[in-house]
mmCIF file of C-alpha atoms in Angstrom:
data_model
loop_
_atom_site.group_PDB
_atom_site.id
_atom_site.type_symbol
_atom_site.label_atom_id
_atom_site.label_comp_id
_atom_site.label_asym_id
_atom_site.label_seq_id
_atom_site.Cartn_x
_atom_site.Cartn_y
_atom_site.Cartn_z
ATOM 1 C CA UNK A 36 25.985 -12.142 -31.281
ATOM 2 C CA UNK A 37 25.476 -11.405 -34.983
ATOM 3 C CA UNK A 38 26.254 -15.071 -35.701
ATOM 4 C CA UNK A 39 22.898 -16.093 -34.274
ATOM 5 C CA UNK A 40 19.438 -15.790 -35.850
ATOM 6 C CA UNK A 41 17.381 -12.815 -34.657
ATOM 7 C CA UNK A 42 15.186 -14.692 -32.179
ATOM 8 C CA UNK A 43 18.232 -16.139 -30.409
ATOM 9 C CA UNK A 44 19.942 -12.727 -30.313
ATOM 10 C CA UNK A 45 16.778 -11.338 -28.836
ATOM 11 C CA UNK A 46 16.632 -13.864 -25.997
ATOM 12 C CA UNK A 47 20.353 -13.405 -25.252
ATOM 13 C CA UNK A 48 19.757 -9.649 -25.019
ATOM 14 C CA UNK A 49 16.797 -10.102 -22.674
ATOM 15 C CA UNK A 50 18.569 -12.611 -20.426
ATOM 16 C CA UNK A 51 21.556 -10.254 -20.227
ATOM 17 C CA UNK A 52 19.303 -7.583 -18.698
ATOM 18 C CA UNK A 53 18.936 -9.716 -15.558
ATOM 19 C CA UNK A 54 21.291 -8.834 -12.699
ATOM 20 C CA UNK A 55 24.572 -10.760 -12.612
ATOM 21 C CA UNK A 56 23.969 -12.267 -16.058
ATOM 22 C CA UNK A 57 26.580 -11.209 -18.590
ATOM 23 C CA UNK A 58 26.439 -11.826 -22.307
ATOM 24 C CA UNK A 59 28.351 -15.110 -22.061
ATOM 25 C CA UNK A 60 25.970 -16.507 -19.449
ATOM 26 C CA UNK A 61 22.963 -15.177 -21.368
ATOM 27 C CA UNK A 62 24.250 -17.081 -24.408
ATOM 28 C CA UNK A 63 24.583 -20.289 -22.384
ATOM 29 C CA UNK A 64 21.090 -19.888 -20.920
ATOM 30 C CA UNK A 65 19.627 -19.257 -24.371
ATOM 31 C CA UNK A 66 21.251 -22.357 -25.842
ATOM 32 C CA UNK A 67 19.912 -24.310 -22.875
ATOM 33 C CA UNK A 68 16.369 -23.040 -23.493
ATOM 34 C CA UNK A 69 16.792 -23.988 -27.137
ATOM 35 C CA UNK A 70 17.757 -27.554 -26.247
ATOM 36 C CA UNK A 71 15.422 -28.083 -23.300
ATOM 37 C CA UNK A 72 11.907 -29.558 -23.660
ATOM 38 C CA UNK A 73 9.292 -27.113 -24.951
ATOM 39 C CA UNK A 74 7.237 -27.591 -21.779
ATOM 40 C CA UNK A 75 10.113 -26.292 -19.639
ATOM 41 C CA UNK A 76 10.499 -23.136 -21.728
ATOM 42 C CA UNK A 77 6.751 -22.545 -21.649
ATOM 43 C CA UNK A 78 6.669 -22.948 -17.861
ATOM 44 C CA UNK A 79 9.465 -20.416 -17.461
ATOM 45 C CA UNK A 80 7.840 -17.969 -19.860
ATOM 46 C CA UNK A 81 4.444 -18.305 -18.177
ATOM 47 C CA UNK A 82 5.761 -17.960 -14.640
ATOM 48 C CA UNK A 83 7.531 -14.696 -15.545
ATOM 49 C CA UNK A 84 4.228 -13.226 -16.693
ATOM 50 C CA UNK A 85 2.341 -14.663 -13.730
ATOM 51 C CA UNK A 86 4.703 -13.150 -11.211
ATOM 52 C CA UNK A 87 4.081 -9.721 -12.748
ATOM 53 C CA UNK A 88 0.335 -10.224 -12.925
ATOM 54 C CA UNK A 89 -0.407 -11.952 -9.637
ATOM 55 C CA UNK A 90 2.030 -10.567 -7.097
ATOM 56 C CA UNK A 91 0.962 -7.394 -5.318
ATOM 57 C CA UNK A 92 1.396 -5.863 -1.870
ATOM 58 C CA UNK A 93 -0.519 -7.231 1.124
ATOM 59 C CA UNK A 94 -2.926 -4.423 2.076
ATOM 60 C CA UNK A 95 -2.020 -4.884 5.748
ATOM 61 C CA UNK A 96 1.775 -5.326 5.947
ATOM 62 C CA UNK A 97 2.778 -4.377 2.356
ATOM 63 C CA UNK A 98 4.681 -7.623 1.971
ATOM 64 C CA UNK A 99 4.601 -9.566 -1.305
ATOM 65 C CA UNK A 100 1.392 -11.507 -1.739
ATOM 66 C CA UNK A 101 -0.742 -13.366 -4.278
ATOM 67 C CA UNK A 102 -3.890 -12.250 -2.451
ATOM 68 C CA UNK A 103 -5.153 -9.088 -0.735
ATOM 69 C CA UNK A 104 -3.874 -10.322 2.625
ATOM 70 C CA UNK A 105 -0.557 -12.196 2.659
ATOM 71 C CA UNK A 106 0.035 -15.627 4.147
ATOM 72 C CA UNK A 107 1.666 -14.265 7.284
ATOM 73 C CA UNK A 108 -0.997 -11.651 8.060
ATOM 74 C CA UNK A 109 -3.785 -14.195 7.501
ATOM 75 C CA UNK A 110 -2.047 -16.883 9.593
ATOM 76 C CA UNK A 111 -3.936 -17.136 12.895
ATOM 77 C CA UNK A 112 -0.918 -18.784 14.494
ATOM 78 C CA UNK A 113 1.178 -15.578 14.261
ATOM 79 C CA UNK A 114 1.396 -13.197 17.194
ATOM 80 C CA UNK A 115 -0.377 -10.015 16.010
ATOM 81 C CA UNK A 116 0.809 -8.056 19.072
ATOM 82 C CA UNK A 117 4.428 -8.241 17.902
ATOM 83 C CA UNK A 118 5.208 -6.094 14.875
ATOM 84 C CA UNK A 119 8.552 -6.133 13.063
ATOM 85 C CA UNK A 120 9.308 -3.136 10.825
ATOM 86 C CA UNK A 121 11.634 -3.793 7.850
ATOM 87 C CA UNK A 122 12.695 -1.845 4.772
ATOM 88 C CA UNK A 123 12.076 -4.331 1.972
ATOM 89 C CA UNK A 124 10.169 -7.589 1.336
ATOM 90 C CA UNK A 125 13.534 -9.354 1.054
ATOM 91 C CA UNK A 126 14.375 -8.353 4.644
ATOM 92 C CA UNK A 127 11.166 -9.999 5.799
ATOM 93 C CA UNK A 128 12.098 -13.186 3.948
ATOM 94 C CA UNK A 129 15.551 -13.153 5.594
ATOM 95 C CA UNK A 130 14.007 -12.916 9.077
ATOM 96 C CA UNK A 131 11.468 -15.630 8.213
ATOM 97 C CA UNK A 132 14.300 -17.901 7.113
ATOM 98 C CA UNK A 133 16.002 -17.451 10.487
ATOM 99 C CA UNK A 134 12.835 -18.788 12.139
ATOM 100 C CA UNK A 135 13.463 -16.354 15.011
ATOM 101 C CA UNK A 136 10.224 -14.400 14.749
ATOM 102 C CA UNK A 137 6.608 -15.446 15.174
ATOM 103 C CA UNK A 138 4.927 -12.034 14.990
ATOM 104 C CA UNK A 139 3.802 -10.037 11.951
ATOM 105 C CA UNK A 140 5.619 -7.545 9.741
ATOM 106 C CA UNK A 141 5.338 -4.062 8.358
ATOM 107 C CA UNK A 142 7.319 -3.370 5.190
ATOM 108 C CA UNK A 143 8.257 0.293 4.695
ATOM 109 C CA UNK A 144 9.354 -0.126 1.060
ATOM 110 C CA UNK A 145 12.336 2.141 1.576
ATOM 111 C CA UNK A 146 14.065 4.262 4.164
ATOM 112 C CA UNK A 147 14.160 7.948 4.976
ATOM 113 C CA UNK A 148 16.758 9.755 2.910
ATOM 114 C CA UNK A 149 16.173 13.532 2.843
ATOM 115 C CA UNK A 150 19.197 13.934 0.524
ATOM 116 C CA UNK A 151 17.356 11.908 -2.131
ATOM 117 C CA UNK A 152 14.057 13.575 -1.356
ATOM 118 C CA UNK A 153 12.602 10.532 0.410
ATOM 119 C CA UNK A 154 10.607 11.740 3.394
ATOM 120 C CA UNK A 155 8.081 10.051 5.734
ATOM 121 C CA UNK A 156 5.327 10.403 3.111
ATOM 122 C CA UNK A 157 7.289 8.452 0.496
ATOM 123 C CA UNK A 158 7.468 5.238 2.493
ATOM 124 C CA UNK A 159 4.796 3.292 4.380
ATOM 125 C CA UNK A 160 5.195 5.130 7.726
ATOM 126 C CA UNK A 161 1.692 6.613 7.806
ATOM 127 C CA UNK A 162 0.305 3.110 7.315
ATOM 128 C CA UNK A 163 2.443 1.873 10.214
ATOM 129 C CA UNK A 164 0.875 4.433 12.562
ATOM 130 C CA UNK A 165 -2.624 3.492 11.376
ATOM 131 C CA UNK A 166 -1.855 -0.056 12.426
ATOM 132 C CA UNK A 167 -0.497 1.101 15.779
ATOM 133 C CA UNK A 168 -3.665 3.119 16.407
ATOM 134 C CA UNK A 169 -5.757 -0.041 16.181
ATOM 135 C CA UNK A 170 -4.216 -0.821 19.616
ATOM 136 C CA UNK A 171 -3.465 -4.449 18.789
ATOM 137 C CA UNK A 172 0.308 -4.062 18.882
ATOM 138 C CA UNK A 173 2.253 -4.396 22.148
ATOM 139 C CA UNK A 174 5.829 -4.313 20.856
ATOM 140 C CA UNK A 175 7.399 -2.896 17.699
ATOM 141 C CA UNK A 176 10.792 -4.230 16.658
ATOM 142 C CA UNK A 177 12.608 -1.833 14.345
ATOM 143 C CA UNK A 178 14.573 -4.065 11.997
ATOM 144 C CA UNK A 179 15.533 -1.497 9.374
ATOM 145 C CA UNK A 180 19.074 -1.966 8.072
ATOM 146 C CA UNK A 181 22.065 -0.846 10.145
ATOM 147 C CA UNK A 182 23.157 1.712 7.553
ATOM 148 C CA UNK A 183 23.047 5.412 8.385
ATOM 149 C CA UNK A 184 19.685 5.760 6.644
ATOM 150 C CA UNK A 185 18.276 2.642 8.286
ATOM 151 C CA UNK A 186 19.344 3.927 11.709
ATOM 152 C CA UNK A 187 17.844 7.353 11.001
ATOM 153 C CA UNK A 188 14.580 5.756 9.857
ATOM 154 C CA UNK A 189 14.455 3.660 13.041
ATOM 155 C CA UNK A 190 15.148 6.728 15.209
ATOM 156 C CA UNK A 191 12.437 8.744 13.437
ATOM 157 C CA UNK A 192 9.838 6.020 13.944
ATOM 158 C CA UNK A 193 10.917 5.393 17.550
ATOM 159 C CA UNK A 194 10.501 9.050 18.392
ATOM 160 C CA UNK A 195 7.065 9.263 16.775
ATOM 161 C CA UNK A 196 6.013 6.134 18.671
ATOM 162 C CA UNK A 197 6.740 7.620 22.110
ATOM 163 C CA UNK A 198 3.174 9.011 22.087
ATOM 164 C CA UNK A 199 1.757 5.465 22.078
ATOM 165 C CA UNK A 200 1.900 3.112 25.069
ATOM 166 C CA UNK A 201 3.946 0.457 23.275
ATOM 167 C CA UNK A 202 7.388 -1.035 23.721
ATOM 168 C CA UNK A 203 9.785 -0.076 20.904
ATOM 169 C CA UNK A 204 12.973 -2.097 20.332
ATOM 170 C CA UNK A 205 15.770 -2.181 17.744
ATOM 171 C CA UNK A 206 17.393 -5.425 16.519
ATOM 172 C CA UNK A 207 20.873 -5.859 17.994
ATOM 173 C CA UNK A 208 23.906 -5.123 15.884
ATOM 174 C CA UNK A 209 27.422 -6.414 16.472
ATOM 175 C CA UNK A 210 29.895 -9.063 15.370
ATOM 176 C CA UNK A 211 28.224 -11.710 13.156
ATOM 177 C CA UNK A 212 28.095 -15.216 14.651
ATOM 178 C CA UNK A 213 31.008 -17.296 13.377
ATOM 179 C CA UNK A 214 32.661 -14.067 12.272
ATOM 180 C CA UNK A 215 36.413 -13.746 12.708
ATOM 181 C CA UNK A 216 37.207 -10.456 14.511
ATOM 182 C CA UNK A 217 40.050 -9.889 12.025
ATOM 183 C CA UNK A 218 37.582 -9.547 9.181
ATOM 184 C CA UNK A 219 34.913 -7.492 10.912
ATOM 185 C CA UNK A 220 34.838 -3.849 9.815
ATOM 186 C CA UNK A 221 35.704 -1.087 12.278
ATOM 187 C CA UNK A 222 32.238 0.463 12.524
ATOM 188 C CA UNK A 223 30.697 -2.901 13.401
ATOM 189 C CA UNK A 224 33.397 -3.548 16.001
ATOM 190 C CA UNK A 225 32.870 -0.095 17.525
ATOM 191 C CA UNK A 226 29.120 -0.753 17.716
ATOM 192 C CA UNK A 227 29.733 -4.205 19.204
ATOM 193 C CA UNK A 228 31.942 -2.632 21.892
ATOM 194 C CA UNK A 229 29.390 0.051 22.721
ATOM 195 C CA UNK A 230 26.582 -2.502 22.931
ATOM 196 C CA UNK A 231 28.539 -4.972 25.098
ATOM 197 C CA UNK A 232 26.413 -6.718 27.700
ATOM 198 C CA UNK A 233 26.845 -8.816 30.811
ATOM 199 C CA UNK A 234 27.238 -12.536 30.182
ATOM 200 C CA UNK A 235 24.078 -14.421 31.010
ATOM 201 C CA UNK A 236 25.037 -17.464 33.114
ATOM 202 C CA UNK B 264 11.095 -20.617 -0.383
ATOM 203 C CA UNK B 265 7.874 -21.199 1.544
ATOM 204 C CA UNK B 266 8.004 -17.561 2.694
ATOM 205 C CA UNK B 267 7.044 -16.406 -0.795
ATOM 206 C CA UNK B 268 3.624 -16.465 -2.457
ATOM 207 C CA UNK B 269 3.047 -19.366 -4.867
ATOM 208 C CA UNK B 270 3.690 -17.451 -8.103
ATOM 209 C CA UNK B 271 7.085 -16.265 -6.841
ATOM 210 C CA UNK B 272 8.020 -19.756 -5.653
ATOM 211 C CA UNK B 273 7.074 -21.019 -9.088
ATOM 212 C CA UNK B 274 9.334 -18.585 -10.940
ATOM 213 C CA UNK B 275 12.239 -19.286 -8.559
ATOM 214 C CA UNK B 276 11.797 -23.016 -9.265
ATOM 215 C CA UNK B 277 11.771 -22.451 -13.029
ATOM 216 C CA UNK B 278 14.788 -20.124 -13.023
ATOM 217 C CA UNK B 279 16.691 -22.657 -10.908
ATOM 218 C CA UNK B 280 16.278 -25.239 -13.689
ATOM 219 C CA UNK B 281 18.602 -23.192 -15.919
ATOM 220 C CA UNK B 282 22.256 -24.283 -15.961
ATOM 221 C CA UNK B 283 24.507 -22.582 -13.413
ATOM 222 C CA UNK B 284 21.555 -20.944 -11.652
ATOM 223 C CA UNK B 285 21.190 -22.082 -8.051
ATOM 224 C CA UNK B 286 18.278 -21.341 -5.770
ATOM 225 C CA UNK B 287 19.869 -18.166 -4.381
ATOM 226 C CA UNK B 288 20.477 -16.716 -7.842
ATOM 227 C CA UNK B 289 17.004 -17.794 -8.964
ATOM 228 C CA UNK B 290 15.592 -15.881 -5.997
ATOM 229 C CA UNK B 291 17.564 -12.761 -6.944
ATOM 230 C CA UNK B 292 16.463 -12.993 -10.575
ATOM 231 C CA UNK B 293 12.832 -13.429 -9.528
ATOM 232 C CA UNK B 294 12.910 -10.389 -7.253
ATOM 233 C CA UNK B 295 14.473 -8.446 -10.127
ATOM 234 C CA UNK B 296 11.673 -9.489 -12.504
ATOM 235 C CA UNK B 297 9.195 -8.449 -9.831
ATOM 236 C CA UNK B 298 10.703 -4.979 -9.556
ATOM 237 C CA UNK B 299 11.526 -4.395 -13.215
ATOM 238 C CA UNK B 300 9.103 -2.697 -15.645
ATOM 239 C CA UNK B 301 6.310 -4.952 -16.901
ATOM 240 C CA UNK B 302 7.483 -4.456 -20.491
ATOM 241 C CA UNK B 303 10.884 -5.981 -19.671
ATOM 242 C CA UNK B 304 9.317 -9.093 -18.128
ATOM 243 C CA UNK B 305 6.971 -9.449 -21.078
ATOM 244 C CA UNK B 306 9.866 -9.157 -23.529
ATOM 245 C CA UNK B 307 11.789 -11.860 -21.711
ATOM 246 C CA UNK B 308 8.762 -14.128 -21.518
ATOM 247 C CA UNK B 309 7.939 -13.639 -25.185
ATOM 248 C CA UNK B 310 11.481 -14.153 -26.419
ATOM 249 C CA UNK B 311 11.694 -17.486 -24.576
ATOM 250 C CA UNK B 312 8.628 -18.730 -26.428
ATOM 251 C CA UNK B 313 9.810 -17.265 -29.734
ATOM 252 C CA UNK B 314 13.153 -18.974 -29.562
ATOM 253 C CA UNK B 315 11.373 -22.320 -29.178
ATOM 254 C CA UNK B 316 8.892 -21.580 -31.940
ATOM 255 C CA UNK B 317 11.054 -19.897 -34.555
ATOM 256 C CA UNK B 318 14.482 -21.477 -34.336
ATOM 257 C CA UNK B 319 15.021 -24.589 -36.412
ATOM 258 C CA UNK B 320 17.862 -26.215 -38.325
ATOM 259 C CA UNK B 321 19.032 -24.782 -41.637
ATOM 260 C CA UNK B 322 18.086 -27.422 -44.230
ATOM 261 C CA UNK B 323 21.515 -27.092 -45.844
ATOM 262 C CA UNK B 324 24.104 -26.871 -43.018
ATOM 263 C CA UNK B 325 21.926 -27.843 -39.998
ATOM 264 C CA UNK B 326 23.008 -24.717 -38.144
ATOM 265 C CA UNK B 327 20.525 -22.727 -36.070
ATOM 266 C CA UNK B 328 18.268 -20.584 -38.182
ATOM 267 C CA UNK B 329 15.052 -18.536 -38.137
ATOM 268 C CA UNK B 330 14.396 -19.482 -41.770
ATOM 269 C CA UNK B 331 14.759 -22.593 -43.956
ATOM 270 C CA UNK B 332 18.216 -21.487 -45.079
ATOM 271 C CA UNK B 333 20.457 -19.838 -42.460
ATOM 272 C CA UNK B 334 22.153 -16.471 -42.816
ATOM 273 C CA UNK B 335 25.549 -17.977 -43.591
ATOM 274 C CA UNK B 336 24.311 -20.414 -46.269
ATOM 275 C CA UNK B 337 22.251 -17.689 -47.945
ATOM 276 C CA UNK B 338 25.096 -15.156 -47.819
ATOM 277 C CA UNK B 339 26.460 -14.847 -51.376
ATOM 278 C CA UNK B 340 29.703 -13.418 -49.990
ATOM 279 C CA UNK B 341 30.686 -16.728 -48.375
ATOM 280 C CA UNK B 342 32.968 -19.174 -50.165
ATOM 281 C CA UNK B 343 30.766 -22.211 -50.906
ATOM 282 C CA UNK B 344 33.768 -24.292 -52.008
ATOM 283 C CA UNK B 345 35.179 -24.308 -48.477
ATOM 284 C CA UNK B 346 33.219 -26.471 -46.029
ATOM 285 C CA UNK B 347 33.941 -26.624 -42.310
ATOM 286 C CA UNK B 348 32.527 -29.622 -40.422
ATOM 287 C CA UNK B 349 31.768 -29.099 -36.708
ATOM 288 C CA UNK B 350 29.954 -31.059 -34.026
ATOM 289 C CA UNK B 351 27.530 -28.488 -32.613
ATOM 290 C CA UNK B 352 26.003 -25.113 -33.557
ATOM 291 C CA UNK B 353 28.023 -23.577 -30.687
ATOM 292 C CA UNK B 354 31.267 -24.680 -32.377
ATOM 293 C CA UNK B 355 30.206 -22.840 -35.523
ATOM 294 C CA UNK B 356 29.562 -19.696 -33.503
ATOM 295 C CA UNK B 357 33.015 -19.979 -31.887
ATOM 296 C CA UNK B 358 34.697 -20.177 -35.305
ATOM 297 C CA UNK B 359 32.563 -17.283 -36.612
ATOM 298 C CA UNK B 360 33.652 -15.179 -33.648
ATOM 299 C CA UNK B 361 37.314 -15.786 -34.497
ATOM 300 C CA UNK B 362 36.627 -14.281 -37.927
ATOM 301 C CA UNK B 363 39.115 -16.774 -39.383
ATOM 302 C CA UNK B 364 36.750 -18.515 -41.770
ATOM 303 C CA UNK B 365 34.834 -17.248 -44.775
ATOM 304 C CA UNK B 366 33.443 -20.526 -46.077
ATOM 305 C CA UNK B 367 30.278 -22.403 -45.106
ATOM 306 C CA UNK B 368 29.590 -24.982 -42.404
ATOM 307 C CA UNK B 369 28.161 -28.416 -41.861
ATOM 308 C CA UNK B 370 26.929 -29.192 -38.362
ATOM 309 C CA UNK B 371 26.959 -32.891 -37.485
ATOM 310 C CA UNK B 372 24.871 -32.498 -34.315
ATOM 311 C CA UNK B 373 27.030 -34.940 -32.423
ATOM 312 C CA UNK B 374 30.022 -37.221 -32.819
ATOM 313 C CA UNK B 375 30.505 -40.921 -33.417
ATOM 314 C CA UNK B 376 30.456 -42.862 -30.183
ATOM 315 C CA UNK B 377 29.845 -46.579 -30.744
ATOM 316 C CA UNK B 378 29.956 -47.183 -26.967
ATOM 317 C CA UNK B 379 26.850 -44.985 -26.613
ATOM 318 C CA UNK B 380 25.246 -46.469 -29.702
ATOM 319 C CA UNK B 381 25.863 -43.356 -31.820
ATOM 320 C CA UNK B 382 26.835 -44.475 -35.314
ATOM 321 C CA UNK B 383 27.127 -42.642 -38.665
ATOM 322 C CA UNK B 384 23.346 -42.782 -39.144
ATOM 323 C CA UNK B 385 22.670 -40.914 -35.899
ATOM 324 C CA UNK B 386 24.509 -37.741 -36.887
ATOM 325 C CA UNK B 387 24.359 -35.670 -40.081
ATOM 326 C CA UNK B 388 27.098 -37.579 -41.962
ATOM 327 C CA UNK B 389 24.862 -38.835 -44.778
ATOM 328 C CA UNK B 390 23.776 -35.232 -45.375
ATOM 329 C CA UNK B 391 27.446 -34.173 -45.548
ATOM 330 C CA UNK B 392 28.125 -36.643 -48.340
ATOM 331 C CA UNK B 393 25.032 -35.467 -50.261
ATOM 332 C CA UNK B 394 26.535 -31.981 -50.177
ATOM 333 C CA UNK B 395 29.913 -33.283 -51.319
ATOM 334 C CA UNK B 396 28.284 -35.085 -54.227
ATOM 335 C CA UNK B 397 26.963 -31.803 -55.575
ATOM 336 C CA UNK B 398 30.617 -31.183 -56.563
ATOM 337 C CA UNK B 399 30.664 -27.608 -55.286
ATOM 338 C CA UNK B 400 33.093 -28.252 -52.444
ATOM 339 C CA UNK B 401 36.866 -28.084 -53.010
ATOM 340 C CA UNK B 402 38.136 -28.379 -49.431
ATOM 341 C CA UNK B 403 36.614 -29.838 -46.286
ATOM 342 C CA UNK B 404 38.043 -28.719 -42.949
ATOM 343 C CA UNK B 405 37.274 -31.189 -40.184
ATOM 344 C CA UNK B 406 36.811 -29.073 -37.072
ATOM 345 C CA UNK B 407 35.269 -31.657 -34.762
ATOM 346 C CA UNK B 408 36.538 -31.404 -31.204
ATOM 347 C CA UNK B 409 39.972 -32.720 -30.264
ATOM 348 C CA UNK B 410 38.536 -35.330 -27.891
ATOM 349 C CA UNK B 411 38.916 -39.036 -28.645
ATOM 350 C CA UNK B 412 35.415 -39.140 -30.137
ATOM 351 C CA UNK B 413 35.978 -35.942 -32.137
ATOM 352 C CA UNK B 414 39.214 -37.340 -33.550
ATOM 353 C CA UNK B 415 37.533 -40.652 -34.391
ATOM 354 C CA UNK B 416 34.673 -38.838 -36.110
ATOM 355 C CA UNK B 417 37.143 -36.786 -38.152
ATOM 356 C CA UNK B 418 39.100 -39.914 -39.131
ATOM 357 C CA UNK B 419 35.913 -41.728 -40.159
ATOM 358 C CA UNK B 420 34.797 -38.846 -42.382
ATOM 359 C CA UNK B 421 38.288 -38.332 -43.816
ATOM 360 C CA UNK B 422 38.479 -41.984 -44.825
ATOM 361 C CA UNK B 423 35.060 -41.954 -46.462
ATOM 362 C CA UNK B 424 36.002 -38.788 -48.347
ATOM 363 C CA UNK B 425 39.034 -40.371 -50.021
ATOM 364 C CA UNK B 426 36.673 -41.536 -52.829
ATOM 365 C CA UNK B 427 35.967 -37.890 -53.746
ATOM 366 C CA UNK B 428 38.488 -35.575 -55.457
ATOM 367 C CA UNK B 429 38.546 -33.032 -52.621
ATOM 368 C CA UNK B 430 41.149 -31.809 -50.190
ATOM 369 C CA UNK B 431 40.458 -32.852 -46.603
ATOM 370 C CA UNK B 432 42.143 -31.040 -43.703
ATOM 371 C CA UNK B 433 41.925 -31.099 -39.904
ATOM 372 C CA UNK B 434 42.189 -27.939 -37.751
ATOM 373 C CA UNK B 435 45.553 -27.767 -35.979
ATOM 374 C CA UNK B 436 45.797 -28.657 -32.328
ATOM 375 C CA UNK B 437 48.560 -27.598 -29.935
ATOM 376 C CA UNK B 438 49.408 -25.110 -27.228
ATOM 377 C CA UNK B 439 46.801 -22.317 -27.011
ATOM 378 C CA UNK B 440 48.045 -18.840 -27.891
ATOM 379 C CA UNK B 441 49.044 -16.951 -24.753
ATOM 380 C CA UNK B 442 49.045 -20.278 -22.883
ATOM 381 C CA UNK B 443 51.737 -20.859 -20.306
ATOM 382 C CA UNK B 444 53.448 -24.211 -20.989
ATOM 383 C CA UNK B 445 53.300 -24.955 -17.243
ATOM 384 C CA UNK B 446 49.523 -25.086 -17.346
ATOM 385 C CA UNK B 447 49.047 -26.959 -20.597
ATOM 386 C CA UNK B 448 47.965 -30.582 -20.133
ATOM 387 C CA UNK B 449 50.271 -33.434 -21.161
ATOM 388 C CA UNK B 450 48.189 -34.735 -24.051
ATOM 389 C CA UNK B 451 48.068 -31.280 -25.659
ATOM 390 C CA UNK B 452 51.829 -30.853 -25.200
ATOM 391 C CA UNK B 453 52.478 -34.281 -26.708
ATOM 392 C CA UNK B 454 50.305 -33.366 -29.706
ATOM 393 C CA UNK B 455 52.018 -29.988 -30.035
ATOM 394 C CA UNK B 456 55.414 -31.730 -30.119
ATOM 395 C CA UNK B 457 54.295 -34.246 -32.738
ATOM 396 C CA UNK B 458 52.824 -31.506 -34.927
ATOM 397 C CA UNK B 459 55.852 -29.202 -34.681
ATOM 398 C CA UNK B 460 56.624 -27.331 -37.878
ATOM 399 C CA UNK B 461 59.399 -25.264 -39.433
ATOM 400 C CA UNK B 462 59.343 -21.585 -38.513
ATOM 401 C CA UNK B 463 58.061 -19.482 -41.377
ATOM 402 C CA UNK B 464 60.419 -16.544 -41.820
#
C-alpha cells in the first residue's frame, strides 16, 4: 500500500470497504480505474452519488424508488388486490425476477426480533395495516424469510389480520427445485415432510 | 435489472464494467452503497475522481505519482546508482513489496512487440538511455517479465547498453520458492535447469 501515491492508496482503501472486496481486489480495481477512460471513472463516481441522492422509499410500499411512488405501485397493470409482504427490498427484487407475482408489495424493512429490541413499531407493520384498512386488498401473501424471526413475523401479522375479512397466505417452504435431497438441510426436509401434499394429476 | 429504479440500474451497470465484477456482484455492491452512510459513498465517489485527476507519471522514472517526482525518486535514502527496469507500474509495486530492492526504477510502460507494431520508440527506452547518459547509474537490473516479449525487450536494452561502462543484469528465473516441482511448467523447469548454480555453503 505505502508504495502507491496517496490518492491511489485512498481509492484502494475506499474500494476495500465494499463487501467481498479485499485489499488485493481493491488494488486491481484501482489500477483499472487509473487506466480506463476518464469518462468511465466519472460515470462511476457520479452514479454512486446519484444513487445516494435520488433513491428513497416508495411512500406506498416502502420499496426502493426514484420517485414518491415506485414503478410497481404506479403500474396500472399490477393487481392491487394482491399484496405480498417481504422483509427487504432485495426480497421483492428476487420475487420480481421469478416473474411469479403480478400483485403489489409491502416491504417491512426488517423482521420482529424482541431479543434485539425490534418490535412491531420498528418495522413497517403499522403502515401495512393502514393499507389493509383502505379495503382494496383481497389477499395478503406473507413472504418473510423462513428463518425463525421471519416465521414469527409472519405469524404475528397473520394473527393481527384475522380481524379483517381478507385471505392470508404464507409462501410454501420445502425442498428447492433441482435440489438433491442429500444436500438439503434437516430442518428444510422436516418442513417439506410436514407440508407434503397430494399430487395434482 | 429492470426491477430497480433508474439510478440503481445505472450504478449496477457502472460497477459491472470493473474487472472481475459480474452483474450479481455489481448488484450487491450497489445495494451496499445504498445502505452505507452517505459519507462513505461520497468518499468513494471523490477518490475515484481524484485518482484520475491527481495521478500522473513521475517525470524521472515514469512510475505512478501524485507529484512531478515520485516518492521513490525523491527519497534521498534510495541508491540512485542502482536502476531496475520494469514493464509496468504494477511490477514496480511487486518488487517494492518484496523489500529486496533499495535502488530506483525505470518503468517502460510496455514491452517490445514488433508483431503488434510496438517498437523502441513506443515505450520509454529513449528516456532510459537519457538517464544512463547522466552517468549516475552503475548497475541496471532488467526486470522485464519472463515472457518471450519481456526477454526480447531485456536483450534489446542489454545490447544497446554495451556502449556504456555499466553493469547490466537480468533478474533470475526458475522454480518459485515453495513451489512443488510437479506443478511447475516445463519452460520454467527447463530454464531452472539451464541456470543451475553451485550451492553456496
